[in-house]
Tab-separated table of C-alpha atoms in Angstrom:
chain	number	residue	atom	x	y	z
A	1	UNK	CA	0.000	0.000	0.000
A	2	UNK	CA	1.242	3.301	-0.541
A	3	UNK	CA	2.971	5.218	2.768
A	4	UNK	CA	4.136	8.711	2.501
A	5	UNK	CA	6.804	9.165	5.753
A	6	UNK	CA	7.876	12.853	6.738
A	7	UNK	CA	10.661	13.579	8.536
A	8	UNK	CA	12.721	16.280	9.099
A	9	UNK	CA	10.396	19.497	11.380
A	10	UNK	CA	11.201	20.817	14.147
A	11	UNK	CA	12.018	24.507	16.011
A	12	UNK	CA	14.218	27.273	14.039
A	13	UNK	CA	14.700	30.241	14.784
A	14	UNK	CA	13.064	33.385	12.075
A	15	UNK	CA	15.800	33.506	9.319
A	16	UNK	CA	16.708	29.968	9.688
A	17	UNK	CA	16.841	26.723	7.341
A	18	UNK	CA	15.198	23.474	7.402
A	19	UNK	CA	15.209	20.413	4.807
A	20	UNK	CA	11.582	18.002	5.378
A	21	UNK	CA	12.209	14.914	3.846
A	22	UNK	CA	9.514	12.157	2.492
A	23	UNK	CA	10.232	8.601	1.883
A	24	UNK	CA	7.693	7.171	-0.319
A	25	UNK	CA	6.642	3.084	-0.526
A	26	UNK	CA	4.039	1.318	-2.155
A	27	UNK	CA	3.710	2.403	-5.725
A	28	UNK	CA	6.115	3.694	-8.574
A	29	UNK	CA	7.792	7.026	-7.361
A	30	UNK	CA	9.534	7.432	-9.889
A	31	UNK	CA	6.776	8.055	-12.586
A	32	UNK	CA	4.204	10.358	-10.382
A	33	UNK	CA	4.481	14.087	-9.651
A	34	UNK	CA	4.485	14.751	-5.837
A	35	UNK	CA	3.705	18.079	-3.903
A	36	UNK	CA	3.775	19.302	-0.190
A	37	UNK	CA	0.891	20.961	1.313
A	38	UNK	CA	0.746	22.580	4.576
A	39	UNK	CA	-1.723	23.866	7.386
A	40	UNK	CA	-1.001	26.253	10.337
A	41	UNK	CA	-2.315	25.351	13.473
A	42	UNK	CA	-6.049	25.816	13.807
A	43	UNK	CA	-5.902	26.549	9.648
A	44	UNK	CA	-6.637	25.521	5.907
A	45	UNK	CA	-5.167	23.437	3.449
A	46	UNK	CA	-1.797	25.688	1.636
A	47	UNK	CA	-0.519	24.200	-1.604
A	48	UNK	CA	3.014	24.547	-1.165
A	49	UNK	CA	4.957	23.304	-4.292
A	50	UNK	CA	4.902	20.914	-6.799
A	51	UNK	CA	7.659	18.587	-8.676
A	52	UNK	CA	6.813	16.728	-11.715
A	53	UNK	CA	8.112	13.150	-11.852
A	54	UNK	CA	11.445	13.510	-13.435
A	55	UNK	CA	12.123	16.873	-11.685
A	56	UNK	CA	11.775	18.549	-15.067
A	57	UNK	CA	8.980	21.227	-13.529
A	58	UNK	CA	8.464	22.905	-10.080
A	59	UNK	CA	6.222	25.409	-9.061
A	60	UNK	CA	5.893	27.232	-5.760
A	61	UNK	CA	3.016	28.933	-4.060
A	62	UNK	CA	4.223	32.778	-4.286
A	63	UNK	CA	4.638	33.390	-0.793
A	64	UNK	CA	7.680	30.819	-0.612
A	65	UNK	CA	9.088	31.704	-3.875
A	66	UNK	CA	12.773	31.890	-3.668
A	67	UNK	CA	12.639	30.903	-0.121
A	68	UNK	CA	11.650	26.776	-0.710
A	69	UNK	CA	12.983	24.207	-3.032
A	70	UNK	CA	11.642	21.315	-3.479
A	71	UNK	CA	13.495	18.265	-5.371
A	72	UNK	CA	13.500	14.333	-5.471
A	73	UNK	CA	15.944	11.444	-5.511
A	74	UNK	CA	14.097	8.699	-7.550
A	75	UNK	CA	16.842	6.221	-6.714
A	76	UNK	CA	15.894	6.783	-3.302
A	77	UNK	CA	11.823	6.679	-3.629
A	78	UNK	CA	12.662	10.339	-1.418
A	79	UNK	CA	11.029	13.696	-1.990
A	80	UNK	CA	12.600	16.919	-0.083
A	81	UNK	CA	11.546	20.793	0.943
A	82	UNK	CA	14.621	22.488	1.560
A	83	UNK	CA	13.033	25.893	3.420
A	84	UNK	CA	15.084	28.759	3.535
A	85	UNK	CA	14.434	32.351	5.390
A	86	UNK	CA	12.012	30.363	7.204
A	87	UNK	CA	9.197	33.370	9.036
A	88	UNK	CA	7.112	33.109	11.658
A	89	UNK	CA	3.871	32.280	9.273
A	90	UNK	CA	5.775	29.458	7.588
A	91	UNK	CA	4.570	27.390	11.173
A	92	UNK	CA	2.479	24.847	10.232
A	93	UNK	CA	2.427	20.765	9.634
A	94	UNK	CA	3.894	20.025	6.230
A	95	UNK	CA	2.407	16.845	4.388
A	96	UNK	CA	3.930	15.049	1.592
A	97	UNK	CA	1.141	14.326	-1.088
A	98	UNK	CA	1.024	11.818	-3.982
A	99	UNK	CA	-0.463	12.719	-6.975
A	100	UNK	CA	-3.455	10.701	-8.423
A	101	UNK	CA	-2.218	9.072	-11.979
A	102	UNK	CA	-3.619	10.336	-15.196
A	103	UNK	CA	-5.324	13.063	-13.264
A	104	UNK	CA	-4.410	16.356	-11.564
A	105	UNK	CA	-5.715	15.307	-8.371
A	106	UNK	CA	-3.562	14.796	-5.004
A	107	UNK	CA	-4.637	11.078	-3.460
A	108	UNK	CA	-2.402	9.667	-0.972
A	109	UNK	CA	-0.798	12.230	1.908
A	110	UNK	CA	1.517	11.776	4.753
A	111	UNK	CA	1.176	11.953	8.090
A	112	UNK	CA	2.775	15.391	8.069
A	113	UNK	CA	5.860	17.031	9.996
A	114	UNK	CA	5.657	20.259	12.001
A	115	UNK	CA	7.939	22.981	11.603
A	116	UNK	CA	7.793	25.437	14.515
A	117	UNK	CA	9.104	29.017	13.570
A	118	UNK	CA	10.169	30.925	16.759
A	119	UNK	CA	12.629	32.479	18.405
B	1	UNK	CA	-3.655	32.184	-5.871
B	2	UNK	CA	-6.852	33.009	-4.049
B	3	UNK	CA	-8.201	30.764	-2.087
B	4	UNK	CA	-10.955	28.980	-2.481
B	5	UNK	CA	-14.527	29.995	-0.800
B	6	UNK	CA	-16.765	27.836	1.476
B	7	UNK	CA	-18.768	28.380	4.467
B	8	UNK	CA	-17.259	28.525	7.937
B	9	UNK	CA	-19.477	25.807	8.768
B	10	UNK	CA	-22.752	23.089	8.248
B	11	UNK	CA	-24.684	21.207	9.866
B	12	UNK	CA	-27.524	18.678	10.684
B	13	UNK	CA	-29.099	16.017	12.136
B	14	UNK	CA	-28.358	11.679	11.503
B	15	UNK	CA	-30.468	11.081	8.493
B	16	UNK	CA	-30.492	14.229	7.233
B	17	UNK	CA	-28.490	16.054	4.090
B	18	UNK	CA	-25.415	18.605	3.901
B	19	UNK	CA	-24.251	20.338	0.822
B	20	UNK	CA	-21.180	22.645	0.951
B	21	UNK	CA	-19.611	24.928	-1.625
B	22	UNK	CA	-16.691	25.768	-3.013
B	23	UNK	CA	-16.639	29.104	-5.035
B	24	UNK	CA	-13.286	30.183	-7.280
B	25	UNK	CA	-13.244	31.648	-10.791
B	26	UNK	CA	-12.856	30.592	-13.970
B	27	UNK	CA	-9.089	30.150	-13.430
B	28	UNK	CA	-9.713	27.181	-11.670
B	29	UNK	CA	-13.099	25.115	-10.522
B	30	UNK	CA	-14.738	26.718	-13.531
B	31	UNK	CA	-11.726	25.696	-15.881
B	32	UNK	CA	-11.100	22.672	-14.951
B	33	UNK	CA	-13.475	19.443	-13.993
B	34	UNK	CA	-10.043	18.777	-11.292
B	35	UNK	CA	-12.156	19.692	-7.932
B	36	UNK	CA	-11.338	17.628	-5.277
B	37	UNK	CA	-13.006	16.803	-1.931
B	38	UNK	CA	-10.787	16.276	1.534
B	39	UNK	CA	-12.235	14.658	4.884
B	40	UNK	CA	-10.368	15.704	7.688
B	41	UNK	CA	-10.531	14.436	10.922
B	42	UNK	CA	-8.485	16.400	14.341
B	43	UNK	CA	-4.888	15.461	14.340
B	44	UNK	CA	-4.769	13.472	11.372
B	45	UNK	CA	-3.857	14.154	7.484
B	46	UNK	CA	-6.877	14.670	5.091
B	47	UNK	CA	-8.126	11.506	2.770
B	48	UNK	CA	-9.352	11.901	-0.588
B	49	UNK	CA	-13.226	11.394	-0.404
B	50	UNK	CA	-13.927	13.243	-4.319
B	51	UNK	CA	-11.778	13.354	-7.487
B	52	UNK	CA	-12.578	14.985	-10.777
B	53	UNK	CA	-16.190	16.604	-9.294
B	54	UNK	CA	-17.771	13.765	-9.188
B	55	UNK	CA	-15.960	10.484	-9.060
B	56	UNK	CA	-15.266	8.305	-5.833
B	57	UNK	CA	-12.394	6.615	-4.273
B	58	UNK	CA	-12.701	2.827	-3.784
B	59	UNK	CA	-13.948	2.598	0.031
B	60	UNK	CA	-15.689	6.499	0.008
B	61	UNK	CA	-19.483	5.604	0.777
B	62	UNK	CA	-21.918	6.454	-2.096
B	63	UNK	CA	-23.650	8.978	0.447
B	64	UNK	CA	-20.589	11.587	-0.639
B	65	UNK	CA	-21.737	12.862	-4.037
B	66	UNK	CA	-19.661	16.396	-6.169
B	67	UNK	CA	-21.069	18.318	-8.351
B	68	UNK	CA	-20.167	21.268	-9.811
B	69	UNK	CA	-22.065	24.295	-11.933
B	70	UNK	CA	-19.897	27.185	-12.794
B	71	UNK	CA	-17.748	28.574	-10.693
B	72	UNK	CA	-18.917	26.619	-7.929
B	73	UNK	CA	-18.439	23.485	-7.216
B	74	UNK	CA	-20.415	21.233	-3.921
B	75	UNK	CA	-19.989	18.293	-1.930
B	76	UNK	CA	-22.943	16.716	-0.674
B	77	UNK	CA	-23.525	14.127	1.614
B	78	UNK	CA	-26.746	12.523	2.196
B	79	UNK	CA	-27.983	10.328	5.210
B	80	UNK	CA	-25.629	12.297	7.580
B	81	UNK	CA	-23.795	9.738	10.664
B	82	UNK	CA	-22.310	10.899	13.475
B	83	UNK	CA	-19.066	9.568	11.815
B	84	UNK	CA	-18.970	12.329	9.405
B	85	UNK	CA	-18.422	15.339	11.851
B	86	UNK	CA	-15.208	16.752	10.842
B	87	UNK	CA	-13.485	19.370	8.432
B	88	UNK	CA	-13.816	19.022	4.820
B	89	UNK	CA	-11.588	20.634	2.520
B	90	UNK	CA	-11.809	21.494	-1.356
B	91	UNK	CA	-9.304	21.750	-4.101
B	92	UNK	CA	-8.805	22.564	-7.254
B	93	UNK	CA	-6.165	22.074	-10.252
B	94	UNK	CA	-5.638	26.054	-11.766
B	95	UNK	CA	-3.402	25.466	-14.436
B	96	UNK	CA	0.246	25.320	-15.059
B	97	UNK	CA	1.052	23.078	-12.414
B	98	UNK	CA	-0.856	24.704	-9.827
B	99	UNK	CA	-3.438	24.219	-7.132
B	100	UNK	CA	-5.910	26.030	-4.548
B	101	UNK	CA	-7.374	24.567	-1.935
B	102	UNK	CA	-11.056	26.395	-0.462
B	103	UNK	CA	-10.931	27.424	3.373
B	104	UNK	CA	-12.400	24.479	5.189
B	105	UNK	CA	-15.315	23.622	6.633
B	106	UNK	CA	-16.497	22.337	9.614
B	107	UNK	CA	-19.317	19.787	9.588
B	108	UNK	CA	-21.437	19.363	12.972
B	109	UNK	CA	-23.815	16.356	13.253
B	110	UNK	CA	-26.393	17.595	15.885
């Protein structure tokens, strides 16, 4: 079955980096675009970013636009956020989503990670 | 990169129906038949209940129904259980590798 596992959150400080990674299991990684989402606490759903399967596209929501990066290792069935210049509203739980084949739909998420910006 | 508009909140009674909206522009739910439903329960990550409007997941019970006219798109489900109280999400697919979710809503079974 398929299993999305985040790792990575944490505490850092305003200004500060942090890389969320996502091992993925139970389907082909290496032909499926995959995106993070994220909610603050007590929030909505934020699409985050997007990575088509080979890496060849990304997109970012505009208020993390040169601050996130998102990549893959398909060797490694991993998918990665590295977060940069991290602020105060980037606190929320970050899940790793699937998306659906043949569609542009998300189906599978993680169980999410929590990044904690604070000084 | 708007979100995506539904009420704060629904509710009623076991037996009875809910229908929420989702309102965003032409740029997205009205462009695209890629609206997606989200069931989310306290603590936990949200499962697909919705794909493309109207279709279901394997395991979603037939009482969650999409539709979508417009602009708008709704998720409906019909012979409300107490099982169903939680927060339901909307999403939708705007083009160029790009998606909005709508602002949640909280379902109450009275």
């Amino acid at each position: 079955q398929v299993r999305l596992v985040e790792s990575g959150g944490g505490v850092v400080q305003p200004g500060g980096s942090l890389r969320l990674s996502c091992a993925a299991s139970g389907f082909s990684f290496n032909v499926r675009g995959m995106d993070w989402v994220r909610q603050p606490p007590g929030k909505g759903l934020e699409w985050v970013a997007f990575i088509q399967f080979d890496g060849s596209d990304k997109r970012y929501v505009d208020s993390v636009k040169g601050r996130f990066t998102i990549s893959r290792d398909n060797s490694n069935n991993t998918l990665y956020l590295q977060m940069n210049d991290l602020r105060a509203e980037d606190t929320a739980v970050y899940y790793c989503v699937k998306d659906q084949a043949n569609s542009w739909n998300f189906d599978y998420w993680g169980q999410g990670a929590l990044v904690t910006v604070s000084s | 990169q708007s979100a995506l508009t539904q009420p704060p909140s629904a509710s009623g009674s076991p037996g009875q129906s809910v229908t929420i909206s989702c309102t965003g522009t032409s740029s997205d739910v009205g462009g695209y038949n890629y609206v997606s439903w989200f069931q989310q329960f306290p603590g936990k990550a949200p499962k697909l209940i919705i794909y493309e409007v109207i279709k279901r997941p394997s395991g979603v019970p037939d009482r969650f129904s999409g539709s979508k006219s417009g602009n708008t798109a709704s998720l409906t489900v019909s012979g409300l259980q107490a099982e169903d109280e939680a927060d339901y999400y909307c999403s939708s697919y705007a083009g160029s590798n790009n998606w909005v979710f709508g602002t949640g809503t909280k379902v109450t079974v009275l």
